[in-house]
Amino acid sequence: MIRAEGITKIFGPDGQSILPLLEQGMTKDEIQAETGHVVGVRDANFEIEAGEVFCIMGLSGSGKSTLIRCINRLIEPTAGRIFLNDGESGEREITAMDDGELRELRKRDMSMVFQHFALFPHRTVLANTVYGLEIQRRNAEESLQIGRRVLDMVGLGGWEESYPHELSGGMQQRVGLARALATEARVLLMDEPFSALDPLIKVNMQQELVRIQKDLERTILFITHDLDEAMRIGDQIAIMDAGEVVQIGNPEEILINPKTEYVANFVEHADPTGVLTAGTIALRFDEDQFKRVDDSGDLIYYVRRSDPEGARFGVDRDQRLRAVVPAGHRESVELVGLDDIAERAADETSDGGRRDDLALRCDEQAVLRTVLKGRSCSTVPTVVTDADGRLLGIIDEPELIRGILDKKGHGEQADSNGAGVEPASGGESKP
């Protein structure tokens, strides 16, 4: 949807003259000391898919707010090209648009949500919300209908005739979000929209944005200096340092594989429980970790090599998990999905105990926080399967501790077939 190629912004009287110095490899500090020019953004390249939340984060002065304003040319880039493809008009180059085209872009294609709300104090909540529609010259009654609908969406139904000074900070920010949503623009540019809010309100707004995004699927470019916020809402994260984009990846990639010391310092204190997935931290079901102990009828049973007296895991000839026999049990116990255990946990484990006659199954994309909740209900290792039910691995306390403390798992993900166990000839499988 949005593609940026070599975006560079240099502040100063003659930014173009500084480009050769960048090509020579001079640093931001060296250029400022020698010429007085400031490098705001340096050769930024990225792509944002339609419906994606793309977070740009970094410390103050890293260039993130400058970069987002280059996207809609509130700040004019010194070099580089920016493209927008809305799926209807084809690809258009934003950096080649004239003033009239830019005005239309900002009115219809891109809305912006600012950190400090920017509400009109003399306008009601509803009037603030429909302001962008007025600029678009939309029908007044239609605009009011849209305004009321998006106010309901952000939880402000009933506040239409109130004024900004009558609202809390979180409510004012909801009005700012509603105003951006009301224009029906496919792209939202959000510059640290929640940073001025109290912590609890901030988390609530993050959750609200995630909820709304599931319904509307807008393309969102979100600026933040809060890594936990970026990991909570972002599909992709770009981290900036001294004007440069130093790493781009999904939250899990950023967390477990920081490419620079700067990024590593960012993720050092990040909460991994909402980011790391079961497939990453699981003890892999392969010949190094598991051995066959029984071939009973239609099922083949395996145990961990490090715990031969522990739980046994039964798979069929297609490697699909069919049975879990905990240590001390002779028969397979009930196998329940993590999504189903939450409703039962209050009734069946209200005494705080953990059961040894209940095995939990989760998808490889389940996050660590969900797995932790399941571990509080059962002493049996949690089994991890792919979308077809094939056994990928197991999670017990050692895997959880490693995931939390080291922010990493047991190595590579399973192959595209979704299993770490290869079929042997004759239709059987072996580790």
PDB file of C-alpha atoms in Angstrom, residues 100-326:
ATOM      1  CA  GLY A 100      -3.768  20.307  -5.461  1.00  0.00           C
ATOM      2  CA  GLU A 101      -3.133  16.570  -5.562  1.00  0.00           C
ATOM      3  CA  LEU A 102      -1.594  16.730  -2.086  1.00  0.00           C
ATOM      4  CA  ARG A 103      -4.654  18.477  -0.697  1.00  0.00           C
ATOM      5  CA  GLU A 104      -6.875  15.737  -2.111  1.00  0.00           C
ATOM      6  CA  LEU A 105      -4.540  13.081  -0.721  1.00  0.00           C
ATOM      7  CA  ARG A 106      -4.774  14.521   2.786  1.00  0.00           C
ATOM      8  CA  LYS A 107      -8.537  15.011   2.562  1.00  0.00           C
ATOM      9  CA  ARG A 108      -9.492  11.578   1.239  1.00  0.00           C
ATOM     10  CA  ASP A 109      -6.639   9.071   1.373  1.00  0.00           C
ATOM     11  CA  MET A 110      -4.652   9.825   4.527  1.00  0.00           C
ATOM     12  CA  SER A 111      -5.815  10.974   7.942  1.00  0.00           C
ATOM     13  CA  MET A 112      -3.509  11.954  10.779  1.00  0.00           C
ATOM     14  CA  VAL A 113      -3.895  11.540  14.542  1.00  0.00           C
ATOM     15  CA  PHE A 114      -1.629  13.787  16.606  1.00  0.00           C
ATOM     16  CA  GLN A 115      -0.154  13.377  20.074  1.00  0.00           C
ATOM     17  CA  HIS A 116      -1.890  16.436  21.527  1.00  0.00           C
ATOM     18  CA  PHE A 117      -5.404  15.799  20.168  1.00  0.00           C
ATOM     19  CA  ALA A 118      -5.660  19.095  18.193  1.00  0.00           C
ATOM     20  CA  LEU A 119      -9.394  19.444  18.830  1.00  0.00           C
ATOM     21  CA  PHE A 120     -11.289  22.660  18.197  1.00  0.00           C
ATOM     22  CA  PRO A 121     -12.344  23.918  21.658  1.00  0.00           C
ATOM     23  CA  HIS A 122     -15.392  25.776  20.307  1.00  0.00           C
ATOM     24  CA  ARG A 123     -16.769  22.709  18.504  1.00  0.00           C
ATOM     25  CA  THR A 124     -18.778  19.898  20.072  1.00  0.00           C
ATOM     26  CA  VAL A 125     -17.485  16.325  20.038  1.00  0.00           C
ATOM     27  CA  LEU A 126     -19.669  15.526  17.036  1.00  0.00           C
ATOM     28  CA  ALA A 127     -18.656  18.700  15.193  1.00  0.00           C
ATOM     29  CA  ASN A 128     -14.987  17.900  15.772  1.00  0.00           C
ATOM     30  CA  THR A 129     -15.542  14.368  14.508  1.00  0.00           C
ATOM     31  CA  VAL A 130     -17.131  15.421  11.201  1.00  0.00           C
ATOM     32  CA  TYR A 131     -14.686  18.251  10.476  1.00  0.00           C
ATOM     33  CA  GLY A 132     -12.822  16.201   7.863  1.00  0.00           C
ATOM     34  CA  LEU A 133     -16.075  15.355   6.148  1.00  0.00           C
ATOM     35  CA  GLU A 134     -16.929  19.036   5.959  1.00  0.00           C
ATOM     36  CA  ILE A 135     -13.588  19.629   4.236  1.00  0.00           C
ATOM     37  CA  GLN A 136     -14.540  16.881   1.785  1.00  0.00           C
ATOM     38  CA  ARG A 137     -17.848  18.741   1.218  1.00  0.00           C
ATOM     39  CA  ARG A 138     -19.890  15.663   2.120  1.00  0.00           C
ATOM     40  CA  ASN A 139     -23.641  15.888   2.636  1.00  0.00           C
ATOM     41  CA  ALA A 140     -24.328  17.324   6.091  1.00  0.00           C
ATOM     42  CA  GLU A 141     -26.847  14.688   7.202  1.00  0.00           C
ATOM     43  CA  GLU A 142     -24.668  11.867   5.902  1.00  0.00           C
ATOM     44  CA  SER A 143     -21.685  13.362   7.742  1.00  0.00           C
ATOM     45  CA  LEU A 144     -23.574  13.460  11.029  1.00  0.00           C
ATOM     46  CA  GLN A 145     -24.620   9.832  10.603  1.00  0.00           C
ATOM     47  CA  ILE A 146     -21.026   8.805   9.974  1.00  0.00           C
ATOM     48  CA  GLY A 147     -19.861  10.891  12.927  1.00  0.00           C
ATOM     49  CA  ARG A 148     -22.318   9.269  15.324  1.00  0.00           C
ATOM     50  CA  ARG A 149     -21.370   5.815  14.063  1.00  0.00           C
ATOM     51  CA  VAL A 150     -17.633   6.263  14.615  1.00  0.00           C
ATOM     52  CA  LEU A 151     -18.210   7.878  18.029  1.00  0.00           C
ATOM     53  CA  ASP A 152     -20.122   4.739  19.011  1.00  0.00           C
ATOM     54  CA  MET A 153     -17.226   2.710  17.639  1.00  0.00           C
ATOM     55  CA  VAL A 154     -14.692   4.451  19.909  1.00  0.00           C
ATOM     56  CA  GLY A 155     -16.961   4.322  22.939  1.00  0.00           C
ATOM     57  CA  LEU A 156     -18.194   7.927  22.942  1.00  0.00           C
ATOM     58  CA  GLY A 157     -21.827   7.403  22.085  1.00  0.00           C
ATOM     59  CA  GLY A 158     -23.872   9.881  24.138  1.00  0.00           C
ATOM     60  CA  TRP A 159     -21.110  12.509  24.261  1.00  0.00           C
ATOM     61  CA  GLU A 160     -21.871  14.065  20.868  1.00  0.00           C
ATOM     62  CA  GLU A 161     -22.950  17.471  22.234  1.00  0.00           C
ATOM     63  CA  SER A 162     -20.170  17.785  24.821  1.00  0.00           C
ATOM     64  CA  TYR A 163     -17.151  20.057  24.362  1.00  0.00           C
ATOM     65  CA  PRO A 164     -13.473  19.030  24.569  1.00  0.00           C
ATOM     66  CA  HIS A 165     -12.923  20.732  27.950  1.00  0.00           C
ATOM     67  CA  GLU A 166     -15.605  18.491  29.414  1.00  0.00           C
ATOM     68  CA  LEU A 167     -13.712  15.315  28.457  1.00  0.00           C
ATOM     69  CA  SER A 168     -10.792  13.481  30.027  1.00  0.00           C
ATOM     70  CA  GLY A 169      -7.523  13.172  28.119  1.00  0.00           C
ATOM     71  CA  GLY A 170      -8.353   9.645  27.018  1.00  0.00           C
ATOM     72  CA  MET A 171     -11.767  10.723  25.791  1.00  0.00           C
ATOM     73  CA  GLN A 172     -10.259  13.627  23.867  1.00  0.00           C
ATOM     74  CA  GLN A 173      -7.869  11.233  22.154  1.00  0.00           C
ATOM     75  CA  ARG A 174     -10.820   9.037  21.232  1.00  0.00           C
ATOM     76  CA  VAL A 175     -12.374  12.067  19.515  1.00  0.00           C
ATOM     77  CA  GLY A 176      -9.143  12.553  17.581  1.00  0.00           C
ATOM     78  CA  LEU A 177      -9.241   8.909  16.510  1.00  0.00           C
ATOM     79  CA  ALA A 178     -12.928   9.185  15.584  1.00  0.00           C
ATOM     80  CA  ARG A 179     -12.213  12.260  13.441  1.00  0.00           C
ATOM     81  CA  ALA A 180      -9.549  10.320  11.523  1.00  0.00           C
ATOM     82  CA  LEU A 181     -11.812   7.280  11.091  1.00  0.00           C
ATOM     83  CA  ALA A 182     -14.767   9.394   9.930  1.00  0.00           C
ATOM     84  CA  THR A 183     -12.990  10.498   6.748  1.00  0.00           C
ATOM     85  CA  GLU A 184     -12.936   6.822   5.704  1.00  0.00           C
ATOM     86  CA  ALA A 185      -9.343   7.257   4.581  1.00  0.00           C
ATOM     87  CA  ARG A 186      -7.611   3.950   3.989  1.00  0.00           C
ATOM     88  CA  VAL A 187      -4.370   5.172   5.618  1.00  0.00           C
ATOM     89  CA  LEU A 188      -4.039   6.475   9.175  1.00  0.00           C
ATOM     90  CA  LEU A 189      -0.851   8.264  10.226  1.00  0.00           C
ATOM     91  CA  MET A 190      -0.606   8.245  14.023  1.00  0.00           C
ATOM     92  CA  ASP A 191       2.214  10.231  15.633  1.00  0.00           C
ATOM     93  CA  GLU A 192       2.633   9.033  19.245  1.00  0.00           C
ATOM     94  CA  PRO A 193      -1.126   9.378  19.755  1.00  0.00           C
ATOM     95  CA  PHE A 194      -1.220   7.798  23.210  1.00  0.00           C
ATOM     96  CA  SER A 195       2.044   9.023  24.737  1.00  0.00           C
ATOM     97  CA  ALA A 196       0.388  11.873  26.691  1.00  0.00           C
ATOM     98  CA  LEU A 197      -2.110   9.550  28.368  1.00  0.00           C
ATOM     99  CA  ASP A 198      -1.952   7.951  31.800  1.00  0.00           C
ATOM    100  CA  PRO A 199      -0.641   4.350  31.704  1.00  0.00           C
ATOM    101  CA  LEU A 200      -3.988   2.632  32.279  1.00  0.00           C
ATOM    102  CA  ILE A 201      -5.808   4.838  29.772  1.00  0.00           C
ATOM    103  CA  LYS A 202      -2.956   4.296  27.337  1.00  0.00           C
ATOM    104  CA  VAL A 203      -3.344   0.503  27.489  1.00  0.00           C
ATOM    105  CA  ASN A 204      -7.106   0.860  27.064  1.00  0.00           C
ATOM    106  CA  MET A 205      -6.599   2.979  23.953  1.00  0.00           C
ATOM    107  CA  GLN A 206      -4.146   0.449  22.534  1.00  0.00           C
ATOM    108  CA  GLN A 207      -6.696  -2.300  23.043  1.00  0.00           C
ATOM    109  CA  GLU A 208      -9.377  -0.107  21.490  1.00  0.00           C
ATOM    110  CA  LEU A 209      -7.238   0.491  18.423  1.00  0.00           C
ATOM    111  CA  VAL A 210      -6.578  -3.238  18.021  1.00  0.00           C
ATOM    112  CA  ARG A 211     -10.307  -3.938  18.307  1.00  0.00           C
ATOM    113  CA  ILE A 212     -11.263  -1.276  15.770  1.00  0.00           C
ATOM    114  CA  GLN A 213      -8.537  -2.402  13.380  1.00  0.00           C
ATOM    115  CA  LYS A 214      -9.952  -5.929  13.309  1.00  0.00           C
ATOM    116  CA  ASP A 215     -13.211  -4.504  11.991  1.00  0.00           C
ATOM    117  CA  LEU A 216     -11.959  -1.771   9.656  1.00  0.00           C
ATOM    118  CA  GLU A 217      -8.597  -3.124   8.440  1.00  0.00           C
ATOM    119  CA  ARG A 218      -7.125   0.312   7.793  1.00  0.00           C
ATOM    120  CA  THR A 219      -3.460   0.690   6.921  1.00  0.00           C
ATOM    121  CA  ILE A 220      -1.833   2.337   9.932  1.00  0.00           C
ATOM    122  CA  LEU A 221       1.577   3.951  10.273  1.00  0.00           C
ATOM    123  CA  PHE A 222       2.052   4.310  14.025  1.00  0.00           C
ATOM    124  CA  ILE A 223       4.873   6.269  15.691  1.00  0.00           C
ATOM    125  CA  THR A 224       5.904   5.408  19.243  1.00  0.00           C
ATOM    126  CA  HIS A 225       8.911   5.397  21.574  1.00  0.00           C
ATOM    127  CA  ASP A 226       7.349   2.593  23.664  1.00  0.00           C
ATOM    128  CA  LEU A 227       8.500  -0.880  22.589  1.00  0.00           C
ATOM    129  CA  ASP A 228       5.776  -2.694  24.511  1.00  0.00           C
ATOM    130  CA  GLU A 229       3.210  -0.533  22.723  1.00  0.00           C
ATOM    131  CA  ALA A 230       4.760  -1.301  19.348  1.00  0.00           C
ATOM    132  CA  MET A 231       4.795  -5.021  20.090  1.00  0.00           C
ATOM    133  CA  ARG A 232       1.231  -4.960  21.353  1.00  0.00           C
ATOM    134  CA  ILE A 233      -0.287  -3.376  18.248  1.00  0.00           C
ATOM    135  CA  GLY A 234       2.250  -3.692  15.418  1.00  0.00           C
ATOM    136  CA  ASP A 235       2.295  -6.269  12.624  1.00  0.00           C
ATOM    137  CA  GLN A 236       5.716  -4.940  11.610  1.00  0.00           C
ATOM    138  CA  ILE A 237       8.142  -2.732  13.533  1.00  0.00           C
ATOM    139  CA  ALA A 238      10.849  -0.453  12.152  1.00  0.00           C
ATOM    140  CA  ILE A 239      13.415   0.793  14.653  1.00  0.00           C
ATOM    141  CA  MET A 240      15.210   4.073  13.949  1.00  0.00           C
ATOM    142  CA  ASP A 241      18.523   5.358  15.267  1.00  0.00           C
ATOM    143  CA  ALA A 242      20.050   8.728  14.327  1.00  0.00           C
ATOM    144  CA  GLY A 243      17.744   9.063  11.325  1.00  0.00           C
ATOM    145  CA  GLU A 244      18.335   5.549   9.987  1.00  0.00           C
ATOM    146  CA  VAL A 245      16.035   2.538   9.943  1.00  0.00           C
ATOM    147  CA  VAL A 246      18.306  -0.074  11.544  1.00  0.00           C
ATOM    148  CA  GLN A 247      15.912  -3.043  11.664  1.00  0.00           C
ATOM    149  CA  ILE A 248      12.496  -4.044  10.351  1.00  0.00           C
ATOM    150  CA  GLY A 249      10.643  -7.175  11.397  1.00  0.00           C
ATOM    151  CA  ASN A 250       7.605  -8.566  13.137  1.00  0.00           C
ATOM    152  CA  PRO A 251       7.535  -8.211  16.940  1.00  0.00           C
ATOM    153  CA  GLU A 252       8.882 -11.710  17.570  1.00  0.00           C
ATOM    154  CA  GLU A 253      11.762 -11.266  15.126  1.00  0.00           C
ATOM    155  CA  ILE A 254      12.740  -7.977  16.734  1.00  0.00           C
ATOM    156  CA  LEU A 255      12.604  -9.513  20.208  1.00  0.00           C
ATOM    157  CA  ILE A 256      14.599 -12.696  19.616  1.00  0.00           C
ATOM    158  CA  ASN A 257      17.004 -11.469  16.950  1.00  0.00           C
ATOM    159  CA  PRO A 258      18.073  -7.834  17.490  1.00  0.00           C
ATOM    160  CA  LYS A 259      20.563  -6.910  14.782  1.00  0.00           C
ATOM    161  CA  THR A 260      22.388  -4.094  16.544  1.00  0.00           C
ATOM    162  CA  GLU A 261      23.388  -3.211  20.082  1.00  0.00           C
ATOM    163  CA  TYR A 262      20.970  -0.294  19.907  1.00  0.00           C
ATOM    164  CA  VAL A 263      18.056  -2.634  19.154  1.00  0.00           C
ATOM    165  CA  ALA A 264      19.257  -5.125  21.784  1.00  0.00           C
ATOM    166  CA  ASN A 265      19.161  -2.374  24.407  1.00  0.00           C
ATOM    167  CA  PHE A 266      15.589  -1.591  23.375  1.00  0.00           C
ATOM    168  CA  VAL A 267      14.344  -5.161  23.761  1.00  0.00           C
ATOM    169  CA  GLU A 268      16.327  -5.989  26.908  1.00  0.00           C
ATOM    170  CA  HIS A 269      13.479  -5.070  29.250  1.00  0.00           C
ATOM    171  CA  ALA A 270      10.569  -5.814  26.921  1.00  0.00           C
ATOM    172  CA  ASP A 271       7.781  -8.103  28.096  1.00  0.00           C
ATOM    173  CA  PRO A 272       8.041 -11.242  25.931  1.00  0.00           C
ATOM    174  CA  THR A 273       4.820 -12.881  27.113  1.00  0.00           C
ATOM    175  CA  GLY A 274       2.589 -11.202  24.552  1.00  0.00           C
ATOM    176  CA  VAL A 275       5.062 -11.610  21.680  1.00  0.00           C
ATOM    177  CA  LEU A 276       6.915 -14.925  21.760  1.00  0.00           C
ATOM    178  CA  THR A 277       4.923 -17.798  20.295  1.00  0.00           C
ATOM    179  CA  ALA A 278       4.559 -21.389  21.380  1.00  0.00           C
ATOM    180  CA  GLY A 279       6.208 -22.559  18.175  1.00  0.00           C
ATOM    181  CA  THR A 280       9.337 -20.594  19.017  1.00  0.00           C
ATOM    182  CA  ILE A 281       9.868 -21.691  22.603  1.00  0.00           C
ATOM    183  CA  ALA A 282       8.661 -25.310  22.308  1.00  0.00           C
ATOM    184  CA  LEU A 283      11.036 -28.243  22.715  1.00  0.00           C
ATOM    185  CA  ARG A 284      11.075 -29.524  19.149  1.00  0.00           C
ATOM    186  CA  PHE A 285       9.664 -32.927  18.296  1.00  0.00           C
ATOM    187  CA  ASP A 286      12.687 -34.410  16.512  1.00  0.00           C
ATOM    188  CA  GLU A 287      15.133 -37.271  16.900  1.00  0.00           C
ATOM    189  CA  ASP A 288      17.517 -35.230  19.048  1.00  0.00           C
ATOM    190  CA  GLN A 289      14.871 -34.580  21.693  1.00  0.00           C
ATOM    191  CA  PHE A 290      12.461 -37.539  21.468  1.00  0.00           C
ATOM    192  CA  LYS A 291      12.680 -41.322  21.067  1.00  0.00           C
ATOM    193  CA  ARG A 292      10.113 -43.949  20.125  1.00  0.00           C
ATOM    194  CA  VAL A 293       9.053 -46.183  23.001  1.00  0.00           C
ATOM    195  CA  ASP A 294       5.954 -47.978  21.793  1.00  0.00           C
ATOM    196  CA  ASP A 295       4.061 -48.785  18.617  1.00  0.00           C
ATOM    197  CA  SER A 296       0.566 -49.790  19.760  1.00  0.00           C
ATOM    198  CA  GLY A 297      -1.860 -50.402  16.980  1.00  0.00           C
ATOM    199  CA  ASP A 298      -2.549 -47.207  15.097  1.00  0.00           C
ATOM    200  CA  LEU A 299      -0.406 -44.976  17.336  1.00  0.00           C
ATOM    201  CA  ILE A 300       3.313 -44.482  17.832  1.00  0.00           C
ATOM    202  CA  TYR A 301       4.401 -43.222  21.254  1.00  0.00           C
ATOM    203  CA  TYR A 302       7.413 -41.037  22.053  1.00  0.00           C
ATOM    204  CA  VAL A 303       9.033 -39.677  25.206  1.00  0.00           C
ATOM    205  CA  ARG A 304      11.589 -36.992  25.802  1.00  0.00           C
ATOM    206  CA  ARG A 305      15.099 -38.413  25.820  1.00  0.00           C
ATOM    207  CA  SER A 306      15.858 -36.281  28.879  1.00  0.00           C
ATOM    208  CA  ASP A 307      12.812 -37.683  30.732  1.00  0.00           C
ATOM    209  CA  PRO A 308      12.248 -41.341  29.679  1.00  0.00           C
ATOM    210  CA  GLU A 309       9.855 -41.910  32.599  1.00  0.00           C
ATOM    211  CA  GLY A 310       7.810 -38.846  31.798  1.00  0.00           C
ATOM    212  CA  ALA A 311       4.741 -38.241  29.649  1.00  0.00           C
ATOM    213  CA  ARG A 312       4.251 -40.228  26.441  1.00  0.00           C
ATOM    214  CA  PHE A 313       2.944 -38.598  23.282  1.00  0.00           C
ATOM    215  CA  GLY A 314       1.032 -40.659  20.729  1.00  0.00           C
ATOM    216  CA  VAL A 315       0.854 -39.723  17.048  1.00  0.00           C
ATOM    217  CA  ASP A 316      -0.783 -41.456  14.115  1.00  0.00           C
ATOM    218  CA  ARG A 317       0.928 -42.407  10.857  1.00  0.00           C
ATOM    219  CA  ASP A 318       0.456 -38.838   9.596  1.00  0.00           C
ATOM    220  CA  GLN A 319       2.172 -37.449  12.733  1.00  0.00           C
ATOM    221  CA  ARG A 320      -1.054 -36.004  14.085  1.00  0.00           C
ATOM    222  CA  LEU A 321      -1.277 -35.902  17.845  1.00  0.00           C
ATOM    223  CA  ARG A 322      -3.853 -38.371  19.157  1.00  0.00           C
ATOM    224  CA  ALA A 323      -2.965 -39.140  22.767  1.00  0.00           C
ATOM    225  CA  VAL A 324      -1.036 -37.882  25.795  1.00  0.00           C
ATOM    226  CA  VAL A 325      -0.273 -40.269  28.650  1.00  0.00           C
ATOM    227  CA  PRO A 326       1.135 -38.361  31.660  1.00  0.00           C
TER     228      PRO A 326
END
